[in-house]
Every structure is written in structure tokens, then in C-alpha cells.
Coordinates of C-alpha atoms and ligand atoms in Angstrom, one line a residue:
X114 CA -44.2 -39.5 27.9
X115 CA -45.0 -36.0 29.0
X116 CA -47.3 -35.4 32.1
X117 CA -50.8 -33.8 30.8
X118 CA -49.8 -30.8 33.2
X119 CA -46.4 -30.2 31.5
X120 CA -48.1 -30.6 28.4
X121 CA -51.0 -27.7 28.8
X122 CA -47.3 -25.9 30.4
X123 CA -45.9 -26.4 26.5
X124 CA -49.0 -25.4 25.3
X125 CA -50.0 -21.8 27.5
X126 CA -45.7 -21.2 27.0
X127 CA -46.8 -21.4 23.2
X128 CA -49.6 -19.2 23.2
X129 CA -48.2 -16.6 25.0
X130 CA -45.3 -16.9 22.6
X131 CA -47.8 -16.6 19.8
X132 CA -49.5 -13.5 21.2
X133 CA -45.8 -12.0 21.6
X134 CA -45.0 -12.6 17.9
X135 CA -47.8 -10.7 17.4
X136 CA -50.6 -13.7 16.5
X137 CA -54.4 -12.2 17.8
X138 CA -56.1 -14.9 16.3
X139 CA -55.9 -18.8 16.0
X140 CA -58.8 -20.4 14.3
X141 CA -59.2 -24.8 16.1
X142 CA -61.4 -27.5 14.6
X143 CA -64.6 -28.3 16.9
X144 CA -62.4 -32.1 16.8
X145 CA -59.1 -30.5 18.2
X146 CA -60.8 -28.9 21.2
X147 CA -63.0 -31.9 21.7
X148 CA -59.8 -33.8 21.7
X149 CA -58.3 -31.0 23.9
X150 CA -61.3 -31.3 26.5
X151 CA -60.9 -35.5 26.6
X152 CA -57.0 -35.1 27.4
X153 CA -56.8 -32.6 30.2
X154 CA -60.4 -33.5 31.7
X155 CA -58.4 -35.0 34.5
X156 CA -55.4 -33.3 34.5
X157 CA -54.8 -31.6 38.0
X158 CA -54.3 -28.0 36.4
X159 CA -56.6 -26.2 38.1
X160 CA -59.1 -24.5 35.8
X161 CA -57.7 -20.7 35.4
X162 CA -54.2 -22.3 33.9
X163 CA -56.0 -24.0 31.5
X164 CA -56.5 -22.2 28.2
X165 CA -59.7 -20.7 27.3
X166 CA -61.3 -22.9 24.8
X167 CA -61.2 -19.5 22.7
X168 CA -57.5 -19.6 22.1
X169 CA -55.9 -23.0 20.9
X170 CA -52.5 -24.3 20.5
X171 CA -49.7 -24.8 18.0
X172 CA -47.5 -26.6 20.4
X173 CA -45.1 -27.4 18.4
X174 CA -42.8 -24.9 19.5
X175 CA -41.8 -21.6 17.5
X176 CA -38.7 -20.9 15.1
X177 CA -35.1 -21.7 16.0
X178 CA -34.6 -18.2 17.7
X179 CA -37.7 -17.5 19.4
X180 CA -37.9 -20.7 21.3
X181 CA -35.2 -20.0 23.5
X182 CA -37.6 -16.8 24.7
X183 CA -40.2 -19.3 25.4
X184 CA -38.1 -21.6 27.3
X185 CA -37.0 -18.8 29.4
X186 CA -40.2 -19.4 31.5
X187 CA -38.8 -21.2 34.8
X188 CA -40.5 -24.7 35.4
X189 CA -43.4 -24.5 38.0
X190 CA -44.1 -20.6 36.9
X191 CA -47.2 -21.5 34.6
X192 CA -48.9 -18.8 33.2
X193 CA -52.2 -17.9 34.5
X194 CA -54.6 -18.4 31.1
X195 CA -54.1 -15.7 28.6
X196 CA -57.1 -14.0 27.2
X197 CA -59.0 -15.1 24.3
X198 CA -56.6 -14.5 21.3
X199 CA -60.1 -13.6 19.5
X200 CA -59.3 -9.9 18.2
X201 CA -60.1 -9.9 14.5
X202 CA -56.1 -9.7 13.0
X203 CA -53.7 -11.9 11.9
X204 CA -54.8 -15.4 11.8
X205 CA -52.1 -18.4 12.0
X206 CA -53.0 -22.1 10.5
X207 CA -54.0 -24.4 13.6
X208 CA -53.0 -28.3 12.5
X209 CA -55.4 -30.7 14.2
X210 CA -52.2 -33.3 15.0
X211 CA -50.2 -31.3 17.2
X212 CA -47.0 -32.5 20.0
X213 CA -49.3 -31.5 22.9
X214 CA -52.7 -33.7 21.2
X215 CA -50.4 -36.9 20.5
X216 CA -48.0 -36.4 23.3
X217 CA -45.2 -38.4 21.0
X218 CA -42.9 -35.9 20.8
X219 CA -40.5 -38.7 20.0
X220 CA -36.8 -38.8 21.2
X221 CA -35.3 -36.0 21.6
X222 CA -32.0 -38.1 20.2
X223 CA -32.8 -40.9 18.0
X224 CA -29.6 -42.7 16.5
X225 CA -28.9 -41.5 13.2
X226 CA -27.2 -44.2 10.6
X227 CA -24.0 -43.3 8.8
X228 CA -24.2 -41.0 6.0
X229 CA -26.2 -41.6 2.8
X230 CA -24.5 -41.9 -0.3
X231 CA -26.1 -39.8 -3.3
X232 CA -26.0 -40.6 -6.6
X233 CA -28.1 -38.8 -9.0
X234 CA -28.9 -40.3 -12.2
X235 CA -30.6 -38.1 -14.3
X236 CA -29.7 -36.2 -17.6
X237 CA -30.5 -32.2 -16.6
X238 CA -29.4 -30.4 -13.6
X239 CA -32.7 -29.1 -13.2
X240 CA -33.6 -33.3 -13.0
X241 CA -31.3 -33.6 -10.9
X242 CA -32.3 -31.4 -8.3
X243 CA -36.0 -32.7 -8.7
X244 CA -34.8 -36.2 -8.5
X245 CA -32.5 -35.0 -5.1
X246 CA -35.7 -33.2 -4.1
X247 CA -37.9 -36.1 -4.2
X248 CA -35.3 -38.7 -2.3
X249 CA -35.0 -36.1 0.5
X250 CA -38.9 -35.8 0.9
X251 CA -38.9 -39.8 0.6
X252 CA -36.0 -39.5 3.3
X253 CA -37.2 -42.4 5.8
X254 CA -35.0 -41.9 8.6
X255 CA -36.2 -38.2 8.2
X256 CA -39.8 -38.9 8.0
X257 CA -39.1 -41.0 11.4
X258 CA -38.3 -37.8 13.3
X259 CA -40.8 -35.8 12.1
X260 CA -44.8 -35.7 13.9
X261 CA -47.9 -36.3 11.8
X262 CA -48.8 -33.6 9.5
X263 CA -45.1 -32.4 9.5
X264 CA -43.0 -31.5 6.4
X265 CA -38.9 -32.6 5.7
X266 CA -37.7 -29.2 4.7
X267 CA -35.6 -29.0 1.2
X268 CA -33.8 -26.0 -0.1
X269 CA -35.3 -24.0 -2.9
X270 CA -34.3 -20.9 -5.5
X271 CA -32.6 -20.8 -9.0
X272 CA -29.8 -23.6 -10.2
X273 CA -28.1 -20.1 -11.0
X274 CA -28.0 -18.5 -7.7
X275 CA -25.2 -16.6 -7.0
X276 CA -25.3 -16.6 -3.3
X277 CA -26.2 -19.9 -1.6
X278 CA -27.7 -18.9 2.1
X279 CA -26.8 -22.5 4.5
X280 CA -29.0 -22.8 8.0
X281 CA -28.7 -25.3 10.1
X282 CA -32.1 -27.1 10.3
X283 CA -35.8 -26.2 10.0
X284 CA -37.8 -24.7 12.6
X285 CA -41.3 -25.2 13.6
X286 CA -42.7 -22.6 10.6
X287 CA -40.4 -24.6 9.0
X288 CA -41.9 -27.1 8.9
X289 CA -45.4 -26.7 8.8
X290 CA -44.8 -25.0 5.4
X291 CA -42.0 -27.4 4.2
X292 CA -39.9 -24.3 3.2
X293 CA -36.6 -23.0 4.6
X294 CA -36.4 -20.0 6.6
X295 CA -39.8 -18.9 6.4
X296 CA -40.6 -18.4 10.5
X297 CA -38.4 -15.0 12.5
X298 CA -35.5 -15.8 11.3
X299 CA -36.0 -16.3 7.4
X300 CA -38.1 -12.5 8.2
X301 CA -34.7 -11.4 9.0
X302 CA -32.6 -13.4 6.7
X303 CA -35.3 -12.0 3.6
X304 CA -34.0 -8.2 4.8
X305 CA -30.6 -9.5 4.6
X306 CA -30.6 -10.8 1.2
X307 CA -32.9 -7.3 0.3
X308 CA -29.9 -5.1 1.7
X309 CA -27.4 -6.9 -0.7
X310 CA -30.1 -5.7 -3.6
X311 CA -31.5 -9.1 -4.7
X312 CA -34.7 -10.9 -4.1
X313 CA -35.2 -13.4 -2.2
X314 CA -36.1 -15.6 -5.2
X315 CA -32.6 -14.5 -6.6
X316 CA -30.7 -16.9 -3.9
X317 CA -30.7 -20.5 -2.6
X318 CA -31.5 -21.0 0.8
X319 CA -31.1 -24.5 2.0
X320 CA -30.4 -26.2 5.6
X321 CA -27.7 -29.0 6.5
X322 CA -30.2 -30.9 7.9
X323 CA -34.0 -31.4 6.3
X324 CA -35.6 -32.0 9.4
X325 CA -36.5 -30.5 12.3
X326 CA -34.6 -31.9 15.3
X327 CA -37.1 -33.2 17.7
X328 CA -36.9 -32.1 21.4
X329 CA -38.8 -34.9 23.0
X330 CA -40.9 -32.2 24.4
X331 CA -44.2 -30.3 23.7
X332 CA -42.3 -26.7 22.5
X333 CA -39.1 -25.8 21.7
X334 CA -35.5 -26.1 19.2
X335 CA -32.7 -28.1 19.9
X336 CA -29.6 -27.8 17.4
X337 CA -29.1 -30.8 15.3
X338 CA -26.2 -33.3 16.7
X339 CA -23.1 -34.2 14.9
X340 CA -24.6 -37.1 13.9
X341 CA -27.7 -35.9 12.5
X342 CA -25.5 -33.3 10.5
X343 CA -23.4 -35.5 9.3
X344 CA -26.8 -37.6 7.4
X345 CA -27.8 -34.4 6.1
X346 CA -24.8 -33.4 4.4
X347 CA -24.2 -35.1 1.4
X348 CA -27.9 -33.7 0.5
X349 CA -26.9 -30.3 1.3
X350 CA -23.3 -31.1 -0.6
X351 CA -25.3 -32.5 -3.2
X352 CA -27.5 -29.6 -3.3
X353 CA -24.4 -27.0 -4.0
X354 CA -22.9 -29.2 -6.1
X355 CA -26.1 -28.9 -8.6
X356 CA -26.2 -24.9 -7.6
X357 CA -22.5 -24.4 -8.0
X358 CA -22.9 -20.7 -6.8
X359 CA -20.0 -18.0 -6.2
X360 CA -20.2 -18.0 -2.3
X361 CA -22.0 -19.8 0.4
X362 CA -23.2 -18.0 3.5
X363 CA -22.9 -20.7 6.2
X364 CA -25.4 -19.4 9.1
X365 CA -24.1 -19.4 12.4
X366 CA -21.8 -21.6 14.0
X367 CA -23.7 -25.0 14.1
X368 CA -23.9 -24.9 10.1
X369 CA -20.2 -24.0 9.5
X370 CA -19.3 -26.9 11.7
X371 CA -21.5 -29.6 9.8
X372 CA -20.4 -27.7 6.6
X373 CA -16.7 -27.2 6.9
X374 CA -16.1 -29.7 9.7
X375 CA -14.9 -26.8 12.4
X376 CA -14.3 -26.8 15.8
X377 CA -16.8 -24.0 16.5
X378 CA -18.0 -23.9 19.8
X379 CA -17.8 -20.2 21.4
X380 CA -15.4 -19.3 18.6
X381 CA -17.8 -17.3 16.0
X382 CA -16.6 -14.2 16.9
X383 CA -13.3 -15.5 15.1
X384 CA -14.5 -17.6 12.7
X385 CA -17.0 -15.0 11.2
X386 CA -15.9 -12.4 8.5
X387 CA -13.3 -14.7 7.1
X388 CA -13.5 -16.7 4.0
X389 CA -13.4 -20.7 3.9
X390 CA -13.5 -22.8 1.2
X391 CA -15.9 -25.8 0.4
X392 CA -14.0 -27.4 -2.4
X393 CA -13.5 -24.0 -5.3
X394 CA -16.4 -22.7 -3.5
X395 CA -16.0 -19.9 -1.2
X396 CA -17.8 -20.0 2.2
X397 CA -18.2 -16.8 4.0
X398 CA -19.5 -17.5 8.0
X399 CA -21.6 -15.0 9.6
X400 CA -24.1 -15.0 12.4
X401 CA -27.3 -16.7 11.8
X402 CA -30.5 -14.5 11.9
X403 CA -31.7 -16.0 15.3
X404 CA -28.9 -14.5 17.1
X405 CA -29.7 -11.2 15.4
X406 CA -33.0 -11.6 16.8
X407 CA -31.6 -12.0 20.5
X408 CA -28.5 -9.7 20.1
X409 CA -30.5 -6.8 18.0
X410 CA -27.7 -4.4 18.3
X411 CA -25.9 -1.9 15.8
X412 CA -22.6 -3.6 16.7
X413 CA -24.2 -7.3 15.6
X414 CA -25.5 -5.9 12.5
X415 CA -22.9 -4.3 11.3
X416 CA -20.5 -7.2 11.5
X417 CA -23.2 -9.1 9.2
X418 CA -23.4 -6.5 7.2
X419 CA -19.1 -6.3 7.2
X420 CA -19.5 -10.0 6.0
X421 CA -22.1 -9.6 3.6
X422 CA -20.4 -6.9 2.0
X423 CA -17.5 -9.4 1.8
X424 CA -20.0 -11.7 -0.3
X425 CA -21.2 -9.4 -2.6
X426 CA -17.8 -8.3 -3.2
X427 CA -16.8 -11.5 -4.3
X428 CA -20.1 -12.4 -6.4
X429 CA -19.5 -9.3 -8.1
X430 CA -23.0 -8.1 -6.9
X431 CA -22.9 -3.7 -7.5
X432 CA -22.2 -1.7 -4.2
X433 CA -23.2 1.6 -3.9
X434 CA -22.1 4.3 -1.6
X435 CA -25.2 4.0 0.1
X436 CA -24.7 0.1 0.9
X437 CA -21.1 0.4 1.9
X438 CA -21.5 2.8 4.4
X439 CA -25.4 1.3 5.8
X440 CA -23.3 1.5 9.6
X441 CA -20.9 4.6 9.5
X442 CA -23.6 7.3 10.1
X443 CA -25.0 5.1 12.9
X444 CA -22.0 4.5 14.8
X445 CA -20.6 7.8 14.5
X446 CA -17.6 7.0 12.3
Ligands
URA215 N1 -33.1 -21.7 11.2 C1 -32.4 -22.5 10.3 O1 -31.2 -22.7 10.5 N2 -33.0 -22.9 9.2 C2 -34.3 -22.6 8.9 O2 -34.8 -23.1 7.9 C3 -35.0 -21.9 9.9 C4 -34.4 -21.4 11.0

């Protein structure tokens, strides 16, 4: 179990992470900080690292990409207190059960049993999907990784989608809201799908796996293992089977390896801008949003931009002038 001190670490690493996203305001129940007050009275953080009882804490960790920022904070370098998030602004939903309050952040690697096998049996697709919907959110083995007061994570948009968006696994917006890419990276991912000239509510977005991948600490995102990949597949299979759309978009290189089954590692840069199939479907790979975030450079966007031309050629989505030449005027050429 974590160490009260590396705890209230997780915690100030999250609130400055927070404040950097832009978040000026948490609200915290009077029961949280009570709880907050019991569990640290006799920690042996000395008094200015311990947040002011004006801020509070997610700790749960932030979304897929902007973890790794957080993280980037060597061990032993805690943050002096930051000041009272109290400036009227934004305000961010505080859950009382928190990693940091319960300190069971779990293990980081639980062992994941084979495979389920899914077999729908209602009329409708639309039944279908609601019947898929509900055994995923039933998931045990999900619910097993997940903390109090967390969400599994199923896809969502129209069984007539043309574009079918794949991510790896939820983050911590993730699943706090029980909805795909709705933290940093979904932000980015919603511009993507805007550039192409739809609406968000125009595509399915859905995740190979439906949970978020515990850490076994207070803060931060792990990718999911083979293993857990391999359980969430047939739900995501299952999930494209009911969509049937013209393309997928697998998101980075961890969801076109539990996708397609590809030796990935350090190869995206070849992998990405070609087509793959997944059965008559055809999967385009392209860099997930989070490494957009980290890499924010013309070059990066323009090769997603390259590939998502590529998709929209192939749904037959319009292209105007404007569209197919977003990069030219940037870079010069
Ligand atoms: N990253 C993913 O791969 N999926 C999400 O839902 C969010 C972030």
C-alpha cells in the first residue's frame, strides 16, 4: 500500500496538473477533507507540502496524455503547496472516493482470464448494441479493476457511422464520465473529426479496452497489457461488427496492435498512413491524440491530417480545396 507521504506526492502532482490544464476551482465535501485531515494527521509531510484545505484532490490521475507531464516530476522533488485553487472559473466535479482517500489503487497488473466469448441474442441491431452495452457495464472482471465511484467505459455514436474512431482504453475523465474520449485527448480527437466536416455525434468512438488500466498508484496512465487487450476485444469486435462502418481509425500504436494483432513497438512511423484490413473493413492507423498533445508540431499534424484525408477519401466524405491543402500554406509547399 502507498506511503501517506507518496500519496499527498500523487495528490499535490495532481493539483498542479489540474491548475495547468487550466482548473481554478475544485469544489470538496466537508466529509472528504475531514477524511483528508484523519489520513495525513500523522503523515511526516511537513505542513507547507501539504495542500491547503482550500484546494482538494482528484487523484486519480489525468487523461492518457497528460499524465506522463505529471509523472515527469522526479521522486523526492514535492511541490511546495500550490495556492488556493479558489479564483471564481472553471469548476471540475470532486468525487468523495478517490485513489489517494482509499489508498487501493489495486494492482497495477491483475491477471486477466482468456477472452470472452460474445453472443448476442437479440432481434434489432440497435438491441443488440444495448444488450452488448449492458454486459460490458455488467463486465465483472472489469468492475474488479475499476475504484469506487468509477465507470467501465463503452463506445457510443450512430449504428450508421461512417468512421469508427478506436483508442486504446479510458483515461481518468474517462472514466469519471463513463464516456470515451472526453478528457485532452477526446478535445483533440473532437477537432479532428470537425476538420473532416462531421460532428462528433456523426462517428463512433469506442476503446479496445472498457476500463481504465489501473496503475497501482495514486495518479497516473499505464497502457493496457496484451492480455487485458486481448479481453476487451471481442467487445470492441463486437461493437464494429454491429457498426459495420467504411473505415476504422485505430489510434496510436497500442490500439492497432490489440486490433490487428501488430508488432508495433517503435514502428508507427511505418505503420501509420497505410491501410489494414479488419476482415472487409478497412483500418487506417494514425497517431493517437495524446501524442499530438506531446508532439504539437506542424509536421505531426500534418501526417494525421495525410491519413485522415486518406479516410475520408475512402468513406466518400466531400473534400474541398480548402481541406486538402489545411498543411501546404504552413509548410511552405
Ligand atoms: N485515450 C484513449 O485511448 N481512449 C480514451 O477514451 C481516452 C484517452
Amino acid at each position: 500500500m502507498n506511503s501517506p507521504r507518496s500519496l499527498l506526492h500523487g495528490m499535490v502532482q495532481e493539483l498542479h496538473l489540474l491548475r495547468s490544464e487550466g482548473v481554478e476551482r475544485l469544489s470538496v465535501s466537508a466529509e472528504t477533507l475531514t477524511a483528508l485531515r484523519e489520513r495525513f494527521a500523522g503523515s511526516s509531510t511537513s505542513a507547507d507540502e501539504t495542500p491547503s484545505p482550500s484546494a482538494s484532490t482528484r487523484a486519480s490521475g489525468s487523461s492518457r496524455g497528460t499524465a506522463k507531464q505529471s509523472s515527469g516530476v522526479r521522486g523526492g522533488d514535492v511541490p511546495a503547496s500550490p495556492e488556493p485553487l479558489a479564483a471564481p472559473g472553471r469548476e471540475r466535479r470532486v468525487v468523495a472516493t478517490s485513489r489517494a482517500e482509499t489508498g487501493e489503487a489495486g494492482a497495477a497488473r491483475a491477471t486477466i482470464p482468456p477472452p470472452p466469448t460474445v453472443s448476442l441474442r437479440s432481434e434489432s441491431r440497435a438491441e443488440q448494441w444495448e444488450e452488448l452495452r449492458t454486459e460490458v457495464r455488467s463486465c465483472p472482471v472489469g468492475s474488479g479493476q475499476i475504484l469506487p465511484g468509477k465507470q467501465l467505459v463503452f463506445g457510443n455514436g450512430p449504428l450508421d457511422a461512417p468512421v469508427f474512431f478506436c483508442g486504446e482504453a479510458p483515461g481518468a475523465e474517462e472514466e469519471m464520465q463513463g464516456e470515451p474520449f472526453v478528457g485532452p485527448a477526446g478535445q483533440l480527437l473532437n477537432g479532428m473529426i470537425r476538420a473532416m466536416g462531421l460532428r462528433r455525434e456523426e462517428v463512433y468512438i469506442g476503446n479496445i479496452l472498457h476500463w481504465r488500466p489501473p496503475t497501482g498508484k495514486a495518479y497516473g496512465n499505464r497502457p493496457p497489457t496484451d492480455e487485458e487487450m486481448a479481453y476487451g476485444l471481442p467487445y470492441l469486435r463486437a461493437q464494429v461488427d454491429l457498426v459495420r462502418p467504411r473505415a476504422v481509425v485505430a489510434l496510436g500504436g497500442t490500439a492497432a496492435r490489440g486490433l490487428l494483432g501488430l508488432e508495433t513497438k517503435g514502428r508507427m512511423g511505418e505503420l501509420r498512413g497505410s491501410w489494414h484490413s479488419l476482415g472487409e473493413i478497412p483500418v487506417m492507423i494514425t497517431y493517437h491524440p495524446s501524442y499530438l498533445l506531446h508532439h504539437d508540431s506542424v509536421r505531426s499534424k500534418r501526417k494525421v491530417w495525410e491519413d485522415l484525408l486518406s479516410v475520408m477519401e475512402t468513406v466518400s466524405l466531400p473534400i474541398s480545396e480548402k481541406q486538402r491543402n489545411y498543411f501546404l500554406s504552413a509548410l511552405g509547399s
